[in-house]
PDB file of C-alpha atoms in Angstrom:
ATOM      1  CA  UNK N   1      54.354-155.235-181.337  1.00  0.00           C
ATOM      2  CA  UNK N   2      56.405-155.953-184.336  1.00  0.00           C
ATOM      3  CA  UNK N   3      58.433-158.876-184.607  1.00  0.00           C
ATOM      4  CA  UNK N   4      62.233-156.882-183.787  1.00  0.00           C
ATOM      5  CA  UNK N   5      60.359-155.806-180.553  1.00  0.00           C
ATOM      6  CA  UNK N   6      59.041-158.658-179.524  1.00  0.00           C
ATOM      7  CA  UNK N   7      62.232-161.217-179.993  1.00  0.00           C
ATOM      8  CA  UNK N   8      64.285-158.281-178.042  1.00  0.00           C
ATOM      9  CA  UNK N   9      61.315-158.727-175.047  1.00  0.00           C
ATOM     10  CA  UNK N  10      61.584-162.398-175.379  1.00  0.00           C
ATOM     11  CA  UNK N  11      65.555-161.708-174.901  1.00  0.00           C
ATOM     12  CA  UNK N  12      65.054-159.509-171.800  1.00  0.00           C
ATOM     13  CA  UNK N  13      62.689-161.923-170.561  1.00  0.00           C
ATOM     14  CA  UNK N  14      65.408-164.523-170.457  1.00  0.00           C
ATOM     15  CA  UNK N  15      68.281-162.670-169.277  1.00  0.00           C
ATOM     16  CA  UNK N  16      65.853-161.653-166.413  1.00  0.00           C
ATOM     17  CA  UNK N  17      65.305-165.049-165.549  1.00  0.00           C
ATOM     18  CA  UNK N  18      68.832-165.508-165.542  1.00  0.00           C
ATOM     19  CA  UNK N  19      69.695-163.191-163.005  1.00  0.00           C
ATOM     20  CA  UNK N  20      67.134-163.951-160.344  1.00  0.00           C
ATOM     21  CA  UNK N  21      67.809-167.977-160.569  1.00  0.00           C
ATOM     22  CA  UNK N  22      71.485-166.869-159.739  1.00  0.00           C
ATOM     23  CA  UNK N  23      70.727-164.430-156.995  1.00  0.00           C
ATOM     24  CA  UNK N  24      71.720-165.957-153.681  1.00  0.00           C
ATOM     25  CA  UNK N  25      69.265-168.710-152.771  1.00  0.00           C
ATOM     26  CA  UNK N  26      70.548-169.374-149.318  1.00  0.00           C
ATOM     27  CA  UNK N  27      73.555-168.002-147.029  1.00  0.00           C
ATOM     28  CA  UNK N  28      75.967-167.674-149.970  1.00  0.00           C
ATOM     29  CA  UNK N  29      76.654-164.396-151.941  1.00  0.00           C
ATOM     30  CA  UNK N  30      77.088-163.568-155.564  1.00  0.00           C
ATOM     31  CA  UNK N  31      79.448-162.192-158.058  1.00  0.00           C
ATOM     32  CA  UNK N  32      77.809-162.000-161.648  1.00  0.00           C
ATOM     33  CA  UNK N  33      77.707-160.304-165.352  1.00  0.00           C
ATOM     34  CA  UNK N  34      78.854-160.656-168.147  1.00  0.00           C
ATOM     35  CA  UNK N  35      82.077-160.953-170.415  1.00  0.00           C
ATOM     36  CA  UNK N  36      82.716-159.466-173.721  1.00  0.00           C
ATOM     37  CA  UNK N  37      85.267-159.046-176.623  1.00  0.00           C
ATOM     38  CA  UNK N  38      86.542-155.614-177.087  1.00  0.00           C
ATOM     39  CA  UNK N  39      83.657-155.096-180.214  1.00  0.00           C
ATOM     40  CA  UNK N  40      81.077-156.051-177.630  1.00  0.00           C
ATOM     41  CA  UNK N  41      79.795-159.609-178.725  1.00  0.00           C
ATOM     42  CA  UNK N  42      79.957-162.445-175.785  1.00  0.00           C
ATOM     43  CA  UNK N  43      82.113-164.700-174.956  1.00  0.00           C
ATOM     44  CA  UNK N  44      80.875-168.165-174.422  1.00  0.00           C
ATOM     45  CA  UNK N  45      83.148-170.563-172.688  1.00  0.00           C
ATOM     46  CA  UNK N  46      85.225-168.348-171.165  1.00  0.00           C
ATOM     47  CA  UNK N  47      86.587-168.867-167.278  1.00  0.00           C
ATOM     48  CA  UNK N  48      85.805-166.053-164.653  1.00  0.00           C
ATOM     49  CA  UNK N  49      87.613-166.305-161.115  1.00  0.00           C
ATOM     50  CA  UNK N  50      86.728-164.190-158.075  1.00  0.00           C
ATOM     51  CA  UNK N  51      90.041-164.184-156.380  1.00  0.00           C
ATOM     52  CA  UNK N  52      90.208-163.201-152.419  1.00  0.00           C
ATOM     53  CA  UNK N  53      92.360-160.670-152.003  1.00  0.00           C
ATOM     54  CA  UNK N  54      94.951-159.690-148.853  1.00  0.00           C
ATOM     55  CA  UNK N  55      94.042-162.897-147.276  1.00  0.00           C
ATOM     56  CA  UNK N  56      95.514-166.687-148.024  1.00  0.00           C
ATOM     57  CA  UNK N  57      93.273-168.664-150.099  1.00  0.00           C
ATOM     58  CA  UNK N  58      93.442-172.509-149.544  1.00  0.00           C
ATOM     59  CA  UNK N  59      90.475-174.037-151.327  1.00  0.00           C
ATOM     60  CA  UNK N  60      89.786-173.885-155.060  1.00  0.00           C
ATOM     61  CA  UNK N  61      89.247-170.366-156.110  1.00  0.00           C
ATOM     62  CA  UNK N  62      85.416-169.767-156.619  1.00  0.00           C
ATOM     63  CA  UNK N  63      84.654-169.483-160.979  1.00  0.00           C
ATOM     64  CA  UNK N  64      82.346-170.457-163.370  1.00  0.00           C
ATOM     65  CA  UNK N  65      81.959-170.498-167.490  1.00  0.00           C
ATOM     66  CA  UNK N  66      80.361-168.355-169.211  1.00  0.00           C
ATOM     67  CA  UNK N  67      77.283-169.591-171.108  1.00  0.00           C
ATOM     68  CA  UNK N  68      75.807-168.262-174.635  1.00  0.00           C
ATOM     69  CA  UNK N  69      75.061-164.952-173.663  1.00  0.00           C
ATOM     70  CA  UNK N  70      78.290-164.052-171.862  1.00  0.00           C
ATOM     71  CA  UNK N  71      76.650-164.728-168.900  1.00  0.00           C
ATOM     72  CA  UNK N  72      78.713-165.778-165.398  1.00  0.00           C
ATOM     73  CA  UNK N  73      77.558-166.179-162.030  1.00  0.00           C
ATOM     74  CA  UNK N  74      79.929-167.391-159.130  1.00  0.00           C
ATOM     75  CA  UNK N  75      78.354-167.979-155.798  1.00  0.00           C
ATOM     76  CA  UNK N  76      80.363-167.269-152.784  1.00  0.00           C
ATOM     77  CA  UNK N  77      80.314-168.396-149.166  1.00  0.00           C
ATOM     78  CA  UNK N  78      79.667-166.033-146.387  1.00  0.00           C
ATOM     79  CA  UNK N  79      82.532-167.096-144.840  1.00  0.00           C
ATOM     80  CA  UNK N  80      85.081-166.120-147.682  1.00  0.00           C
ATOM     81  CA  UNK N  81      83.400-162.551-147.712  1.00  0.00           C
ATOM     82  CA  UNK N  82      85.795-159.369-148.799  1.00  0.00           C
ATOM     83  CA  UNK N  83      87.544-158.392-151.530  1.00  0.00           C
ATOM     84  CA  UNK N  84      87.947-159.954-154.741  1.00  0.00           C
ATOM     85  CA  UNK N  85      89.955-159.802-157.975  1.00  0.00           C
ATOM     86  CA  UNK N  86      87.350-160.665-160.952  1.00  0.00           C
ATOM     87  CA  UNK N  87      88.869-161.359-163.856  1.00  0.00           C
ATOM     88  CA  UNK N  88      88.500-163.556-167.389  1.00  0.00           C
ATOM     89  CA  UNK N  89      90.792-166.091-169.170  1.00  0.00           C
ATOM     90  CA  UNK N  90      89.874-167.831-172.811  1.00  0.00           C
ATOM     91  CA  UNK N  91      93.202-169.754-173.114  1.00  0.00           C
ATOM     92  CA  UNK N  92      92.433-171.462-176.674  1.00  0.00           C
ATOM     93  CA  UNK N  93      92.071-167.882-177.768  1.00  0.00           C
ATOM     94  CA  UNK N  94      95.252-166.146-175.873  1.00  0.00           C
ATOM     95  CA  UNK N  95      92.924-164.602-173.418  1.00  0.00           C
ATOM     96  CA  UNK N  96      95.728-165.463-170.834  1.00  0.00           C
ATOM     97  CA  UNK N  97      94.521-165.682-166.804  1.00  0.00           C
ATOM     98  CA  UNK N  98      94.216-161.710-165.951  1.00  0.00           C
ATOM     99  CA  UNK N  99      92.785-162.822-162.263  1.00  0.00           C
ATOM    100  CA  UNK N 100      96.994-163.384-162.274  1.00  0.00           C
ATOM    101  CA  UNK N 101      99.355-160.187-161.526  1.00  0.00           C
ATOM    102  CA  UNK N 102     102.077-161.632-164.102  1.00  0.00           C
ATOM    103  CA  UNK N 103      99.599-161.313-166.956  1.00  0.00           C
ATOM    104  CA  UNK N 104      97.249-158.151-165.543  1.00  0.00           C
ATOM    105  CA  UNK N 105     100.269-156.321-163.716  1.00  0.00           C
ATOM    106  CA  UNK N 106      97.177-155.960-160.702  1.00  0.00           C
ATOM    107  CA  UNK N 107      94.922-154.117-163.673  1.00  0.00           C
ATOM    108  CA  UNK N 108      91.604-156.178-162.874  1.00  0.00           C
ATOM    109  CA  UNK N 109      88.442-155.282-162.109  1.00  0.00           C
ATOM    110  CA  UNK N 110      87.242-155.895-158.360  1.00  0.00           C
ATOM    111  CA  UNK N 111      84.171-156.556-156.218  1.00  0.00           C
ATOM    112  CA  UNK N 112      83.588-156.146-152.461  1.00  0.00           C
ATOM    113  CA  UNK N 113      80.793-158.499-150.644  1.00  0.00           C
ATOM    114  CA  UNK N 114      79.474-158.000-146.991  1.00  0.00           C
ATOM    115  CA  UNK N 115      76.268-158.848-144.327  1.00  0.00           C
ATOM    116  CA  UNK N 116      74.596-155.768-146.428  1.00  0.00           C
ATOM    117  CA  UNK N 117      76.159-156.429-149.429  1.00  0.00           C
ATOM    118  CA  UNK N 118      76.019-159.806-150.606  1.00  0.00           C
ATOM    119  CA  UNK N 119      76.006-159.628-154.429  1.00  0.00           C
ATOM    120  CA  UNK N 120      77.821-157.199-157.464  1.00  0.00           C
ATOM    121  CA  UNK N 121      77.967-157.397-160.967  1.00  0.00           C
ATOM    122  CA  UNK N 122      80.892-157.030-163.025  1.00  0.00           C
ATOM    123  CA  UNK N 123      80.980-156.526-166.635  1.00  0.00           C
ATOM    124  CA  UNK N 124      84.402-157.656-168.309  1.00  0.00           C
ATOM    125  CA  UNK N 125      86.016-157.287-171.516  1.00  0.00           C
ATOM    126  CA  UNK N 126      88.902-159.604-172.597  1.00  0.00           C
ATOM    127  CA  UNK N 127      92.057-158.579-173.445  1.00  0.00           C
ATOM    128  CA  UNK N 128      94.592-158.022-174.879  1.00  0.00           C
ATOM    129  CA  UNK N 129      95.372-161.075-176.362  1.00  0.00           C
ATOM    130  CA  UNK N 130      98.433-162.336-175.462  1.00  0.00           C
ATOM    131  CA  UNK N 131     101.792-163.910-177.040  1.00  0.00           C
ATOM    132  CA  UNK N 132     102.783-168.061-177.427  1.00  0.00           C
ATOM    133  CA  UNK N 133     105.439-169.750-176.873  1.00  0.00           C
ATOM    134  CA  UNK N 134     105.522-173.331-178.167  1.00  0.00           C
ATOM    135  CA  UNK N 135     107.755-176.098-178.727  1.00  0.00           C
ATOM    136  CA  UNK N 136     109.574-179.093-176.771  1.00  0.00           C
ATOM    137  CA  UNK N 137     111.988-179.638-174.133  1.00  0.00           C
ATOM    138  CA  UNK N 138     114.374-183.084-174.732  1.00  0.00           C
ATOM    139  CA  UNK N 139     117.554-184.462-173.311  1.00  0.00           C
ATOM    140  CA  UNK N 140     120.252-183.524-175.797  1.00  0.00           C
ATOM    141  CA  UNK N 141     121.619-186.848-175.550  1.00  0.00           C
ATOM    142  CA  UNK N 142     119.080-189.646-175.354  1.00  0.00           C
ATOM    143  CA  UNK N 143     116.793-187.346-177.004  1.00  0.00           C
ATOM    144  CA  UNK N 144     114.061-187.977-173.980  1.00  0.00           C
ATOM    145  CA  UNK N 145     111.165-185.563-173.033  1.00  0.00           C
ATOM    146  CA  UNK N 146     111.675-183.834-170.236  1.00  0.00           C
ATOM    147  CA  UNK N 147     109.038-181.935-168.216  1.00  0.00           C
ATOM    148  CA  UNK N 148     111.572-179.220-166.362  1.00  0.00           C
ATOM    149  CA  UNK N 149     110.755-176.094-163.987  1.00  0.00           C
ATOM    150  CA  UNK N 150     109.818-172.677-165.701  1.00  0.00           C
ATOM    151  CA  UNK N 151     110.292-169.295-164.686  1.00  0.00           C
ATOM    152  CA  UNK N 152     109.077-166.245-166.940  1.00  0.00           C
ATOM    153  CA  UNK N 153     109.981-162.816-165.409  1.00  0.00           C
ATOM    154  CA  UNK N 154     109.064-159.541-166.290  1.00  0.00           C
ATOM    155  CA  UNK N 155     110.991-156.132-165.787  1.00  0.00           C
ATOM    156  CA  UNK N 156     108.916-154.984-162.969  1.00  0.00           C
ATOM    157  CA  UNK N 157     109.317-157.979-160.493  1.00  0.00           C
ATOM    158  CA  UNK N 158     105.931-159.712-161.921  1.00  0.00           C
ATOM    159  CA  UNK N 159     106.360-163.718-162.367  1.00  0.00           C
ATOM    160  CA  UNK N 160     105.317-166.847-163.322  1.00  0.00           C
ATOM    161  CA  UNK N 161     107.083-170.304-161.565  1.00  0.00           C
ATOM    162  CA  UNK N 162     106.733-173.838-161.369  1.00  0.00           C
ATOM    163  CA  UNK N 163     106.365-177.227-163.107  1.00  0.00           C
ATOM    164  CA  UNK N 164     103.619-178.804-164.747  1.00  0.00           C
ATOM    165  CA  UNK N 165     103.982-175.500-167.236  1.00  0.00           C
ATOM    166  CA  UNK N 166     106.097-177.337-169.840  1.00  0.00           C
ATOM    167  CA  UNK N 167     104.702-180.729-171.289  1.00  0.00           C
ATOM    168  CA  UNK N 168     105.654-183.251-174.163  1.00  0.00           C
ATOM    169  CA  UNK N 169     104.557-180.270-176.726  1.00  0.00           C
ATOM    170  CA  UNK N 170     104.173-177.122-174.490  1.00  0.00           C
ATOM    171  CA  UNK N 171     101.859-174.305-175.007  1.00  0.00           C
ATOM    172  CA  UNK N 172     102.411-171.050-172.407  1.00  0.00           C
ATOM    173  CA  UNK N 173     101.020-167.556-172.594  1.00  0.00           C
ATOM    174  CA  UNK N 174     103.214-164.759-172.634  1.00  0.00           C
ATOM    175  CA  UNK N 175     102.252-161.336-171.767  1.00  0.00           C
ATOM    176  CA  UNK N 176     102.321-159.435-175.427  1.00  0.00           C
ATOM    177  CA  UNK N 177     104.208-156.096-176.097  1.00  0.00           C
ATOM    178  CA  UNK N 178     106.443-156.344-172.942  1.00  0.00           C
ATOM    179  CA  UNK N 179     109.654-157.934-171.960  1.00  0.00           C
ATOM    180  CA  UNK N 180     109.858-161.662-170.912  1.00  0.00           C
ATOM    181  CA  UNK N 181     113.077-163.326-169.460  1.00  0.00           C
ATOM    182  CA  UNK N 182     112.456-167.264-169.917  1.00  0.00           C
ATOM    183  CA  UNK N 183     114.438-169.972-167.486  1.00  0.00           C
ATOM    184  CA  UNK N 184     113.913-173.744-167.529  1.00  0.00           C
ATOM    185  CA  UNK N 185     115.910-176.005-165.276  1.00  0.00           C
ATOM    186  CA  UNK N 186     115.487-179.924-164.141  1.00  0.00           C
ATOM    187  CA  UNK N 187     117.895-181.586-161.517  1.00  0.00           C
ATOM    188  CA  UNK N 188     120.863-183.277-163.412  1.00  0.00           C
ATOM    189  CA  UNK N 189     120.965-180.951-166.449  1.00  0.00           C
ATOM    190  CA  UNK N 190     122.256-177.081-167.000  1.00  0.00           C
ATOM    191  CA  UNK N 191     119.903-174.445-166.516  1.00  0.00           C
ATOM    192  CA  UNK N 192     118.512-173.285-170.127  1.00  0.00           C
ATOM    193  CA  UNK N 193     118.176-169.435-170.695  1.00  0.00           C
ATOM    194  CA  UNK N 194     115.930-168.042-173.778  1.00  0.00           C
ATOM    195  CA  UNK N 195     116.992-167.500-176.257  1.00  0.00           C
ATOM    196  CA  UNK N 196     118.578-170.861-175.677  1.00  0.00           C
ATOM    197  CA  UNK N 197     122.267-170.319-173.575  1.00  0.00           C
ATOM    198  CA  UNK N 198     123.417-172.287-170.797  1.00  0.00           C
ATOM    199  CA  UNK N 199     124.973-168.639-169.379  1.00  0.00           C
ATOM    200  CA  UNK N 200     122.839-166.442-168.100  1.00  0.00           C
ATOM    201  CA  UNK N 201     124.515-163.383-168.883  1.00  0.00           C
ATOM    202  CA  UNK N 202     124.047-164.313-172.708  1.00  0.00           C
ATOM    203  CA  UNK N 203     120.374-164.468-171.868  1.00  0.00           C
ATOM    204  CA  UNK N 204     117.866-162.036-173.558  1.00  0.00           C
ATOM    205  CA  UNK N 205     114.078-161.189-173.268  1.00  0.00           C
ATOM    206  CA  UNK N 206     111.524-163.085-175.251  1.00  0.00           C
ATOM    207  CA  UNK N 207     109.265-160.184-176.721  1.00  0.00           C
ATOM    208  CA  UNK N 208     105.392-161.195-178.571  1.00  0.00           C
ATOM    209  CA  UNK N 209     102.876-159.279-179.575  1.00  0.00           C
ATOM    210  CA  UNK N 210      99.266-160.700-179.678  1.00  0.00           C
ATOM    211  CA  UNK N 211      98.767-164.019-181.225  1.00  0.00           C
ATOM    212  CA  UNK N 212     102.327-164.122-182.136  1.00  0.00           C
ATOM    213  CA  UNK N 213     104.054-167.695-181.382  1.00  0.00           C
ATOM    214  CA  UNK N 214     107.886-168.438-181.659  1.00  0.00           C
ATOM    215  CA  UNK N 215     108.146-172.118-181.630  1.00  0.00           C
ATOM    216  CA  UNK N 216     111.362-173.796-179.997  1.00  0.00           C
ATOM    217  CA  UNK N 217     113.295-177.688-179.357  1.00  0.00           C
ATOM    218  CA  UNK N 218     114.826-177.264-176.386  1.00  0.00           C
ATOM    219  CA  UNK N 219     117.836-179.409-175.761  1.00  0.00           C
ATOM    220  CA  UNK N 220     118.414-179.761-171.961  1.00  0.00           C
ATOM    221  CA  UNK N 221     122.336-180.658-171.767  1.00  0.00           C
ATOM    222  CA  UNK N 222     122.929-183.261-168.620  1.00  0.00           C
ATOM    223  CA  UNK N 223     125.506-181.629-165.771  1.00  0.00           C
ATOM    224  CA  UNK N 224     126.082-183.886-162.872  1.00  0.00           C
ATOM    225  CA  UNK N 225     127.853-181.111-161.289  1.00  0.00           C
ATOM    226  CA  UNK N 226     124.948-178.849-161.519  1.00  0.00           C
ATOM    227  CA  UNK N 227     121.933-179.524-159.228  1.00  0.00           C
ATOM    228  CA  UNK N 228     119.550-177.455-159.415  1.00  0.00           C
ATOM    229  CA  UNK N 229     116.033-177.584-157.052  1.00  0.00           C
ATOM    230  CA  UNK N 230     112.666-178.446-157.552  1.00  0.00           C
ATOM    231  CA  UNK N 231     109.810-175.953-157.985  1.00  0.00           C
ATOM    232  CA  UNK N 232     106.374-177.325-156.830  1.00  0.00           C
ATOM    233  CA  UNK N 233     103.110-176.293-157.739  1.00  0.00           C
ATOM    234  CA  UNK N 234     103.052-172.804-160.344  1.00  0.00           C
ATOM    235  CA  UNK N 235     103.390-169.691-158.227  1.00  0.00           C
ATOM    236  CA  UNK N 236     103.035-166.278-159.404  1.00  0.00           C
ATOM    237  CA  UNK N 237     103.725-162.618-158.098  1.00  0.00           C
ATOM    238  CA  UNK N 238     101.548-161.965-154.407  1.00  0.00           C
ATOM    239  CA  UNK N 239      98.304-160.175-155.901  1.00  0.00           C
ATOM    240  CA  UNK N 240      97.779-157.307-153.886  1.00  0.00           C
ATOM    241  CA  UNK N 241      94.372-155.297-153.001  1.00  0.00           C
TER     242      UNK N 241
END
């Protein structure tokens, strides 16, 4: 066997391994594969979520990492059986979170586990890469951070809500080559509109392509006479089977 051949066995070998340590060892059922770039190679590190779909979901949604090889395997309870969204994110590389309907627009790959059906594979390939927006959000007057609400919008109804989004030096994904209408607003201070109005109907759509960033210092102006409510935990668009 010459030496090509053999590492290749050795490789199969492995990857075999792989799989049958992750098939389901007790009551639980599996989603596994493997994630890719768009040339192919694997992605290491990368974050792949089985999402229930048409049913609430109040427990942490079942994922796992990819590890050298691409390689993912997320092990699912019996009870939680159904449908499921499977989808990839690689955040420090603007692979946004396509297992959410404001990034994917519902374009994500699915699996279905049952009694007699207890484990699929799913291959995935990242992308597209999406836009950045970056920057800071202060008080105008004191100069303060503030950590307000965010909404980003898209023409077809498809959003992206809450706090906890925007920190001291904020970082957020934005869907590239589309539309994106950007909000902010905190109690005591004037609702901010990109590309940085206090009226909304001087607003206009943030539009990135991939890996493009547009930085911004957001000056929050105080407004006693404008309360505005909370937002809670992020919330996005109802994913849909």
């Amino acid at each position: 066997m010459s030496l090509g051949a053999a590492i290749a066995f050795t490789l199969s070998l492995q990857q075999s391994s792989l799989n049958v340590d992750a098939r389901p060892k007790d009551d639980r059922g599996l989603i596994d594969g493997i994630v890719t770039y768009e040339d192919k190679r694997p992605v290491k590190g990368a974050t792949v979520y089985a999402v229930p779909l048409g049913r609430p979901m109040l427990a942490i949604i079942p994922h796992a990492v990819t590890d050298e090889t691409g390689y993912y395997a997320i092990h699912i309870s019996r009870s939680w059986f159904g449908k499921f969204a499977v989808a990839a994110k690689k955040e420090d590389e603007n692979f946004p979170d396509m297992s959410n309907q404001f990034y994917s627009d519902g374009n994500f790959q699915t699996a279905t586990l049952s009694a007699n059906h207890s484990a699929e594979t799913v291959t995935i390939r990242l992308g597209p890469k999406a836009g950045v927006l970056a920057g800071t959000v202060r008080d105008a007057v004191t100069g303060a951070t503030l950590y307000p609400c965010i909404e980003l919008r898209r023409p077809n109804g498809n959003f992206l809500s809450g706090s906890g989004l925007v920190k001291a030096n904020f970082r957020v994904l934005i869907p590239s080559e589309t539309d994106v209408t950007v909000k902010m607003w905190l109690d005591g201070y004037s609702s901010w509109y990109y590309p940085g109005t206090a009226d909304k109907s001087q607003s206009a759509p943030l539009h990135l392509g991939p890996n493009e960033q547009k930085n911004l210092e957001i000056l929050l102006q105080p407004s006693a006479a404008d309360p505005q409510l909370g937002c809670g935990m992020p919330v996005g668009t109802v994913v849909n089977p």
